[in-house]
PDB file of C-alpha atoms in Angstrom:
ATOM      1  CA  MET I  21     -19.256  18.853 -10.440  1.00  0.00           C
ATOM      2  CA  LEU I  22     -22.764  17.599 -10.992  1.00  0.00           C
ATOM      3  CA  VAL I  23     -25.118  18.905  -8.338  1.00  0.00           C
ATOM      4  CA  PHE I  24     -28.443  17.263  -7.489  1.00  0.00           C
ATOM      5  CA  THR I  25     -31.221  18.099  -5.108  1.00  0.00           C
ATOM      6  CA  ARG I  26     -32.446  14.880  -3.479  1.00  0.00           C
ATOM      7  CA  LYS I  27     -35.102  14.235  -0.883  1.00  0.00           C
ATOM      8  CA  ARG I  28     -35.073  11.445   1.679  1.00  0.00           C
ATOM      9  CA  ASN I  29     -35.084   7.990   0.019  1.00  0.00           C
ATOM     10  CA  GLU I  30     -34.195   9.457  -3.351  1.00  0.00           C
ATOM     11  CA  ALA I  31     -31.038   8.192  -5.017  1.00  0.00           C
ATOM     12  CA  ILE I  32     -28.622   8.785  -7.831  1.00  0.00           C
ATOM     13  CA  MET I  33     -27.050   6.145 -10.033  1.00  0.00           C
ATOM     14  CA  ILE I  34     -23.437   6.140 -11.168  1.00  0.00           C
ATOM     15  CA  GLY I  35     -22.768   3.818 -14.068  1.00  0.00           C
ATOM     16  CA  ASP I  36     -24.625   0.517 -14.005  1.00  0.00           C
ATOM     17  CA  GLY I  37     -23.940  -0.707 -10.534  1.00  0.00           C
ATOM     18  CA  ILE I  38     -23.466   2.154  -8.083  1.00  0.00           C
ATOM     19  CA  GLU I  39     -26.342   3.741  -6.217  1.00  0.00           C
ATOM     20  CA  ILE I  40     -26.096   6.522  -3.674  1.00  0.00           C
ATOM     21  CA  ARG I  41     -29.243   7.010  -1.638  1.00  0.00           C
ATOM     22  CA  VAL I  42     -30.142   9.666   0.910  1.00  0.00           C
ATOM     23  CA  LEU I  43     -31.423   7.736   3.946  1.00  0.00           C
ATOM     24  CA  ARG I  44     -31.910  10.502   6.465  1.00  0.00           C
ATOM     25  CA  VAL I  45     -31.393  14.227   6.625  1.00  0.00           C
ATOM     26  CA  GLY I  46     -30.497  15.538  10.056  1.00  0.00           C
ATOM     27  CA  ARG I  47     -29.473  18.891  11.423  1.00  0.00           C
ATOM     28  CA  ASP I  48     -25.759  18.075  11.496  1.00  0.00           C
ATOM     29  CA  GLY I  49     -25.410  15.475   8.795  1.00  0.00           C
ATOM     30  CA  VAL I  50     -26.901  13.438   6.030  1.00  0.00           C
ATOM     31  CA  ARG I  51     -27.027   9.659   6.240  1.00  0.00           C
ATOM     32  CA  ILE I  52     -26.136   8.148   2.910  1.00  0.00           C
ATOM     33  CA  GLY I  53     -26.326   4.558   1.674  1.00  0.00           C
ATOM     34  CA  VAL I  54     -23.965   3.395  -1.021  1.00  0.00           C
ATOM     35  CA  SER I  55     -24.655   0.239  -3.011  1.00  0.00           C
ATOM     36  CA  ALA I  56     -21.758  -0.759  -5.203  1.00  0.00           C
ATOM     37  CA  PRO I  57     -20.336  -3.972  -6.678  1.00  0.00           C
ATOM     38  CA  ALA I  58     -18.120  -5.832  -4.194  1.00  0.00           C
ATOM     39  CA  ALA I  59     -14.960  -5.027  -6.122  1.00  0.00           C
ATOM     40  CA  VAL I  60     -15.572  -1.254  -6.079  1.00  0.00           C
ATOM     41  CA  PRO I  61     -13.830   0.297  -3.081  1.00  0.00           C
ATOM     42  CA  VAL I  62     -15.863   2.882  -1.147  1.00  0.00           C
ATOM     43  CA  HIS I  63     -14.077   5.051   1.403  1.00  0.00           C
ATOM     44  CA  ARG I  64     -14.742   7.970   3.694  1.00  0.00           C
ATOM     45  CA  ARG I  65     -12.869  10.787   2.039  1.00  0.00           C
ATOM     46  CA  GLU I  66     -11.015  12.006   5.130  1.00  0.00           C
ATOM     47  CA  ILE I  67      -9.648   8.513   5.873  1.00  0.00           C
ATOM     48  CA  TYR I  68      -8.522   8.090   2.284  1.00  0.00           C
ATOM     49  CA  ASP I  69      -6.860  11.524   2.398  1.00  0.00           C
ATOM     50  CA  GLN I  70      -5.030  10.638   5.599  1.00  0.00           C
ATOM     51  CA  ILE I  71      -3.568   7.534   3.948  1.00  0.00           C
ATOM     52  CA  CYS I  72      -2.679   9.546   0.821  1.00  0.00           C
ATOM     53  CA  GLU I  73      -0.719  11.910   3.001  1.00  0.00           C
ATOM     54  CA  GLU I  74       1.062   9.095   4.811  1.00  0.00           C
ATOM     55  CA  ASN I  75       1.933   7.421   1.488  1.00  0.00           C
ATOM     56  CA  ARG I  76       3.359  10.656   0.096  1.00  0.00           C
ATOM     57  CA  SER I  77       5.336  11.065   3.271  1.00  0.00           C
ATOM     58  CA  ALA I  78       6.665   7.474   2.983  1.00  0.00           C
ATOM     59  CA  ALA I  79       7.633   7.961  -0.685  1.00  0.00           C
ATOM     60  CA  GLY I  80       9.179  11.334   0.120  1.00  0.00           C
ATOM     61  CA  THR I  81      11.514   9.730   2.622  1.00  0.00           C
ATOM     62  CA  ALA I  82      12.850   7.134   0.193  1.00  0.00           C
ATOM     63  CA  ALA I  83      16.281   8.817   0.328  1.00  0.00           C
ATOM     64  CA  ALA I  84      16.277   8.607   4.102  1.00  0.00           C
ATOM     65  CA  ALA I  85      15.058   5.035   3.749  1.00  0.00           C
ATOM     66  CA  HIS I  86      18.206   4.326   1.785  1.00  0.00           C
ATOM     67  CA  LEU I  87      20.235   5.555   4.758  1.00  0.00           C
ATOM     68  CA  LEU I  88      18.140   3.344   6.991  1.00  0.00           C
ATOM     69  CA  VAL I  89      18.927   0.315   4.830  1.00  0.00           C
ATOM     70  CA  GLU I  90      22.629   1.191   4.855  1.00  0.00           C
ATOM     71  CA  ARG I  91      22.500   1.425   8.605  1.00  0.00           C
ATOM     72  CA  LEU I  92      20.661  -1.881   8.926  1.00  0.00           C
ATOM     73  CA  ARG I  93      23.261  -3.496   6.683  1.00  0.00           C
ATOM     74  CA  LYS I  94      26.049  -2.214   8.908  1.00  0.00           C
ATOM     75  CA  ILE I  95      24.255  -3.427  12.009  1.00  0.00           C
ATOM     76  CA  ALA I  96      23.718  -6.822  10.393  1.00  0.00           C
ATOM     77  CA  ALA I  97      27.371  -7.001   9.342  1.00  0.00           C
ATOM     78  CA  GLN I  98      28.567  -6.054  12.827  1.00  0.00           C
ATOM     79  CA  ALA I  99      26.168  -8.413  14.516  1.00  0.00           C
ATOM     80  CA  GLN I 100      27.191 -11.408  12.425  1.00  0.00           C
ATOM     81  CA  PRO I 101      30.756 -12.488  13.414  1.00  0.00           C
ATOM     82  CA  PRO I 102      30.523 -13.309  17.147  1.00  0.00           C
ATOM     83  CA  ALA I 103      26.719 -12.932  17.262  1.00  0.00           C
ATOM     84  CA  SER I 104      27.031 -10.124  19.784  1.00  0.00           C
ATOM     85  CA  ALA I 105      23.978  -9.652  21.945  1.00  0.00           C
ATOM     86  CA  GLY I 106      22.234  -6.396  22.775  1.00  0.00           C
ATOM     87  CA  ALA I 107      23.097  -4.569  19.572  1.00  0.00           C
ATOM     88  CA  ASP I 108      21.023  -1.420  19.340  1.00  0.00           C
ATOM     89  CA  ALA I 109      19.249  -1.855  16.065  1.00  0.00           C
ATOM     90  CA  ARG I 110      16.990   1.167  16.341  1.00  0.00           C
ATOM     91  CA  PRO I 111      17.316   3.314  13.263  1.00  0.00           C
ATOM     92  CA  SER I 112      18.777   6.738  13.884  1.00  0.00           C
ATOM     93  CA  ARG I 113      20.388   9.539  11.955  1.00  0.00           C
ATOM     94  CA  SER I 114      23.723   8.408  10.556  1.00  0.00           C
TER      95      SER I 114
ATOM     96  CA  MET G   5      -3.705  -1.956 -19.136  1.00  0.00           C
ATOM     97  CA  SER G   6      -3.568  -5.681 -19.734  1.00  0.00           C
ATOM     98  CA  HIS G   7      -0.512  -7.814 -19.318  1.00  0.00           C
ATOM     99  CA  ALA G   8      -0.325  -8.216 -23.126  1.00  0.00           C
ATOM    100  CA  ASP G   9      -0.340  -4.419 -23.657  1.00  0.00           C
ATOM    101  CA  PHE G  10       2.357  -4.071 -21.087  1.00  0.00           C
ATOM    102  CA  VAL G  11       4.626  -6.599 -22.757  1.00  0.00           C
ATOM    103  CA  GLU G  12       3.991  -5.025 -26.149  1.00  0.00           C
ATOM    104  CA  GLN G  13       5.144  -1.563 -25.148  1.00  0.00           C
ATOM    105  CA  LEU G  14       8.545  -2.744 -23.978  1.00  0.00           C
ATOM    106  CA  ALA G  15      11.511  -2.428 -26.283  1.00  0.00           C
ATOM    107  CA  ASP G  16      12.737  -5.754 -24.973  1.00  0.00           C
ATOM    108  CA  PRO G  17       9.646  -7.767 -24.170  1.00  0.00           C
ATOM    109  CA  GLY G  18      11.674 -10.158 -22.063  1.00  0.00           C
ATOM    110  CA  ARG G  19      12.829  -7.753 -19.375  1.00  0.00           C
ATOM    111  CA  ILE G  20      11.869  -4.433 -17.870  1.00  0.00           C
ATOM    112  CA  ARG G  21      14.510  -1.945 -16.760  1.00  0.00           C
ATOM    113  CA  VAL G  22      13.939  -0.869 -13.173  1.00  0.00           C
ATOM    114  CA  ASN G  23      15.699   2.209 -11.839  1.00  0.00           C
ATOM    115  CA  THR G  24      15.697   2.670  -8.100  1.00  0.00           C
ATOM    116  CA  ARG G  25      17.673   4.372  -5.403  1.00  0.00           C
ATOM    117  CA  PHE G  26      18.950   0.917  -4.585  1.00  0.00           C
ATOM    118  CA  GLY G  27      20.382   0.419  -8.059  1.00  0.00           C
ATOM    119  CA  GLU G  28      19.336  -0.379 -11.596  1.00  0.00           C
ATOM    120  CA  PHE G  29      18.409  -3.847 -12.744  1.00  0.00           C
ATOM    121  CA  ASP G  30      16.164  -5.875 -14.987  1.00  0.00           C
ATOM    122  CA  ALA G  31      12.910  -7.376 -13.804  1.00  0.00           C
ATOM    123  CA  ASP G  32      10.871 -10.088 -15.419  1.00  0.00           C
ATOM    124  CA  PRO G  33       7.430  -8.806 -16.493  1.00  0.00           C
ATOM    125  CA  ARG G  34       5.988 -11.859 -14.750  1.00  0.00           C
ATOM    126  CA  ASP G  35       7.200 -10.352 -11.463  1.00  0.00           C
ATOM    127  CA  VAL G  36       5.158  -7.209 -11.981  1.00  0.00           C
ATOM    128  CA  LEU G  37       2.270  -6.684  -9.561  1.00  0.00           C
ATOM    129  CA  ASN G  38      -0.899  -5.026 -10.780  1.00  0.00           C
ATOM    130  CA  PHE G  39      -2.555  -2.427  -8.579  1.00  0.00           C
ATOM    131  CA  PRO G  40      -5.670  -1.545 -10.613  1.00  0.00           C
ATOM    132  CA  ASP G  41      -6.553   1.343  -8.288  1.00  0.00           C
ATOM    133  CA  GLY G  42      -2.992   2.490  -7.672  1.00  0.00           C
ATOM    134  CA  LEU G  43      -2.185   3.520  -4.123  1.00  0.00           C
ATOM    135  CA  PRO G  44      -3.901   6.403  -2.316  1.00  0.00           C
ATOM    136  CA  GLY G  45      -1.955   9.491  -3.409  1.00  0.00           C
ATOM    137  CA  PHE G  46      -0.386   7.473  -6.237  1.00  0.00           C
ATOM    138  CA  GLU G  47      -3.490   6.563  -8.195  1.00  0.00           C
ATOM    139  CA  HIS G  48      -1.605   6.561 -11.495  1.00  0.00           C
ATOM    140  CA  CYS G  49       0.895   3.927 -10.402  1.00  0.00           C
ATOM    141  CA  HIS G  50      -0.676   0.667 -11.501  1.00  0.00           C
ATOM    142  CA  ARG G  51       2.328  -1.632 -11.720  1.00  0.00           C
ATOM    143  CA  PHE G  52       4.875  -2.341  -9.037  1.00  0.00           C
ATOM    144  CA  VAL G  53       7.749  -4.682  -8.371  1.00  0.00           C
ATOM    145  CA  VAL G  54       8.814  -5.837  -4.924  1.00  0.00           C
ATOM    146  CA  LEU G  55      12.585  -5.765  -4.504  1.00  0.00           C
ATOM    147  CA  SER G  56      14.111  -8.002  -1.889  1.00  0.00           C
ATOM    148  CA  SER G  57      17.676  -8.777  -0.991  1.00  0.00           C
ATOM    149  CA  MET G  58      19.418 -10.662   1.766  1.00  0.00           C
ATOM    150  CA  THR G  59      21.087  -7.478   2.982  1.00  0.00           C
ATOM    151  CA  MET G  60      17.826  -5.515   3.093  1.00  0.00           C
ATOM    152  CA  ALA G  61      15.788  -8.251   4.720  1.00  0.00           C
ATOM    153  CA  PRO G  62      13.319  -8.083   6.346  1.00  0.00           C
ATOM    154  CA  LEU G  63      12.810  -4.745   4.619  1.00  0.00           C
ATOM    155  CA  GLN G  64      11.619  -4.816   1.046  1.00  0.00           C
ATOM    156  CA  CYS G  65      11.189  -2.163  -1.556  1.00  0.00           C
ATOM    157  CA  LEU G  66       7.919  -1.546  -3.383  1.00  0.00           C
ATOM    158  CA  HIS G  67       8.774   0.255  -6.579  1.00  0.00           C
ATOM    159  CA  ALA G  68       6.407   1.647  -9.211  1.00  0.00           C
ATOM    160  CA  VAL G  69       7.493   0.743 -12.727  1.00  0.00           C
ATOM    161  CA  ASP G  70       5.175   3.249 -14.378  1.00  0.00           C
ATOM    162  CA  GLY G  71       3.422   6.492 -13.543  1.00  0.00           C
ATOM    163  CA  PRO G  72       5.053   9.039 -11.239  1.00  0.00           C
ATOM    164  CA  ALA G  73       8.279   7.955  -9.541  1.00  0.00           C
ATOM    165  CA  ALA G  74       7.309   6.122  -6.376  1.00  0.00           C
ATOM    166  CA  THR G  75       9.548   3.989  -4.230  1.00  0.00           C
ATOM    167  CA  PHE G  76       8.528   2.763  -0.831  1.00  0.00           C
ATOM    168  CA  LEU G  77      10.329   0.844   1.814  1.00  0.00           C
ATOM    169  CA  ALA G  78       8.067  -1.870   3.190  1.00  0.00           C
ATOM    170  CA  VAL G  79       8.015  -4.650   5.720  1.00  0.00           C
ATOM    171  CA  ASP G  80       5.684  -7.549   6.446  1.00  0.00           C
ATOM    172  CA  PRO G  81       3.493  -6.161   9.255  1.00  0.00           C
ATOM    173  CA  ARG G  82       3.455  -9.606  10.910  1.00  0.00           C
ATOM    174  CA  LEU G  83       7.192  -9.233  11.490  1.00  0.00           C
ATOM    175  CA  VAL G  84       6.563  -5.929  13.238  1.00  0.00           C
ATOM    176  CA  LEU G  85       3.704  -7.263  15.378  1.00  0.00           C
ATOM    177  CA  SER G  86       3.461 -11.040  15.466  1.00  0.00           C
ATOM    178  CA  LYS G  87      -0.265 -10.886  16.246  1.00  0.00           C
ATOM    179  CA  TYR G  88      -0.977  -8.406  13.471  1.00  0.00           C
ATOM    180  CA  ARG G  89      -4.269  -9.051  11.757  1.00  0.00           C
ATOM    181  CA  CYS G  90      -6.165  -7.206   9.083  1.00  0.00           C
ATOM    182  CA  VAL G  91      -9.661  -8.382   8.286  1.00  0.00           C
ATOM    183  CA  LEU G  92     -10.621  -8.342   4.628  1.00  0.00           C
ATOM    184  CA  THR G  93     -14.179  -7.974   3.425  1.00  0.00           C
ATOM    185  CA  GLN G  94     -15.788 -10.084   0.731  1.00  0.00           C
ATOM    186  CA  GLY G  95     -15.320  -7.093  -1.544  1.00  0.00           C
ATOM    187  CA  ASP G  96     -11.608  -7.020  -0.755  1.00  0.00           C
ATOM    188  CA  MET G  97     -11.305 -10.713  -1.596  1.00  0.00           C
ATOM    189  CA  ALA G  98     -13.184 -10.073  -4.849  1.00  0.00           C
ATOM    190  CA  ARG G  99     -10.763  -7.279  -5.751  1.00  0.00           C
ATOM    191  CA  LEU G 100      -7.876  -9.687  -5.165  1.00  0.00           C
ATOM    192  CA  GLY G 101      -9.545 -12.569  -6.965  1.00  0.00           C
ATOM    193  CA  ALA G 102      -8.691 -14.654  -3.906  1.00  0.00           C
ATOM    194  CA  ASP G 103     -10.549 -17.401  -2.055  1.00  0.00           C
ATOM    195  CA  ASP G 104      -8.066 -18.164   0.699  1.00  0.00           C
ATOM    196  CA  SER G 105      -6.777 -15.263   2.775  1.00  0.00           C
ATOM    197  CA  SER G 106      -3.963 -17.397   4.205  1.00  0.00           C
ATOM    198  CA  LEU G 107      -2.199 -17.328   0.826  1.00  0.00           C
ATOM    199  CA  LEU G 108      -2.039 -13.542   0.648  1.00  0.00           C
ATOM    200  CA  LEU G 109       1.092 -11.462   1.142  1.00  0.00           C
ATOM    201  CA  TRP G 110       1.189  -8.353   3.303  1.00  0.00           C
ATOM    202  CA  LEU G 111       3.374  -5.270   3.234  1.00  0.00           C
ATOM    203  CA  ALA G 112       3.291  -2.205   5.452  1.00  0.00           C
ATOM    204  CA  LEU G 113       4.889   0.988   4.159  1.00  0.00           C
ATOM    205  CA  VAL G 114       7.772   2.505   6.096  1.00  0.00           C
ATOM    206  CA  ALA G 115       8.329   6.245   6.528  1.00  0.00           C
ATOM    207  CA  VAL G 116      11.438   7.852   7.955  1.00  0.00           C
ATOM    208  CA  ASP G 117      11.121  11.165   9.795  1.00  0.00           C
ATOM    209  CA  GLU G 118      13.625  14.039   9.911  1.00  0.00           C
ATOM    210  CA  GLY G 119      15.287  12.528  12.946  1.00  0.00           C
ATOM    211  CA  GLY G 120      15.928   9.279  11.079  1.00  0.00           C
ATOM    212  CA  GLU G 121      13.371   7.345  13.108  1.00  0.00           C
ATOM    213  CA  ALA G 122      11.340   4.929  11.025  1.00  0.00           C
ATOM    214  CA  THR G 123       7.629   4.259  11.408  1.00  0.00           C
ATOM    215  CA  VAL G 124       5.410   1.645   9.805  1.00  0.00           C
ATOM    216  CA  ASN G 125       1.899   2.254   8.533  1.00  0.00           C
ATOM    217  CA  LEU G 126       0.061  -0.631  10.180  1.00  0.00           C
ATOM    218  CA  ARG G 127      -3.342   0.956   9.625  1.00  0.00           C
ATOM    219  CA  ALA G 128      -3.358   0.731   5.841  1.00  0.00           C
ATOM    220  CA  PRO G 129      -1.385  -2.344   4.798  1.00  0.00           C
ATOM    221  CA  ILE G 130      -0.858  -3.458   1.232  1.00  0.00           C
ATOM    222  CA  VAL G 131      -2.272  -6.866   0.435  1.00  0.00           C
ATOM    223  CA  ILE G 132      -1.162  -8.921  -2.548  1.00  0.00           C
ATOM    224  CA  ASN G 133      -2.585 -12.066  -4.072  1.00  0.00           C
ATOM    225  CA  PRO G 134       0.520 -13.733  -5.538  1.00  0.00           C
ATOM    226  CA  ALA G 135      -1.614 -16.192  -7.516  1.00  0.00           C
ATOM    227  CA  ARG G 136      -3.082 -13.297  -9.519  1.00  0.00           C
ATOM    228  CA  MET G 137      -0.179 -10.858  -9.063  1.00  0.00           C
ATOM    229  CA  THR G 138      -2.678  -8.255  -7.999  1.00  0.00           C
ATOM    230  CA  GLY G 139      -2.943  -6.074  -4.944  1.00  0.00           C
ATOM    231  CA  PHE G 140      -4.235  -2.922  -3.316  1.00  0.00           C
ATOM    232  CA  GLN G 141      -3.815  -0.890  -0.178  1.00  0.00           C
ATOM    233  CA  VAL G 142      -6.445  -1.548   2.462  1.00  0.00           C
ATOM    234  CA  VAL G 143      -8.219   1.637   3.569  1.00  0.00           C
ATOM    235  CA  PRO G 144      -9.994   0.541   6.747  1.00  0.00           C
ATOM    236  CA  SER G 145     -12.802   2.696   8.111  1.00  0.00           C
ATOM    237  CA  ASN G 146     -11.948   1.643  11.651  1.00  0.00           C
ATOM    238  CA  SER G 147      -8.600   0.197  12.611  1.00  0.00           C
ATOM    239  CA  LEU G 148      -6.928   0.002  15.983  1.00  0.00           C
ATOM    240  CA  TYR G 149      -3.485   0.029  14.388  1.00  0.00           C
ATOM    241  CA  PRO G 150      -1.629   3.312  14.083  1.00  0.00           C
ATOM    242  CA  LEU G 151      -0.587   5.050  10.876  1.00  0.00           C
ATOM    243  CA  ARG G 152       2.853   5.532  12.405  1.00  0.00           C
ATOM    244  CA  TYR G 153       3.997   2.599  14.467  1.00  0.00           C
ATOM    245  CA  PRO G 154       7.655   2.908  15.533  1.00  0.00           C
ATOM    246  CA  LEU G 155       9.869   0.474  13.621  1.00  0.00           C
ATOM    247  CA  THR G 156      12.459  -1.330  15.651  1.00  0.00           C
ATOM    248  CA  VAL G 157      14.548  -4.178  14.390  1.00  0.00           C
ATOM    249  CA  GLU G 158      14.782  -7.166  16.669  1.00  0.00           C
TER     250      GLU G 158
END
């Protein structure tokens, strides 16, 4: 990792179009400004990590998702002939 | 990788073999979606296909055709919550190469817990511009929608 010492209002450049500037240094945090091209996504790390985790969890349950689809198919098949009302379509362990 | 590179690397440039838990079939390279940034946690998956079938509807399957194996069950978040709305920034629209947000497609990823209950990630939906066959997952810094919204089928 590259490590820089920066004072208030000093910046670093990444590539041609990305600038990271220290706006304010407080006791509990540092306020940072990021200027980047519109098409470059900029995220708070912890939010990105949370979504990573949820995605891995979603992909990890693909086998269970298959069961869910099977169950939905059965429900759909049962529900079709006389269009029975009140079918419980909540997914559950099968 | 460009579309041309992609076609070139296939043994049969006409079709791409897709292997999923839901079966094996051929997909047309023109149906392949490009995710230049991958998905969070799956940054190396740049190309996906969306699998739909009458029996699975309204659920769909988002399947990576390269990179690490990744298969997701997904649903249009507007079917889960009819008033669902996700605001895109100018930067988001630039990433999609889109001018009109009404022409975009939306998918929310589904996760199934140990008890078999399914939840939908309404916080970070996937948005696709079908005109450019490109998409990404929205990572909002503040969203009122939950990461795990219970999925019930009406």
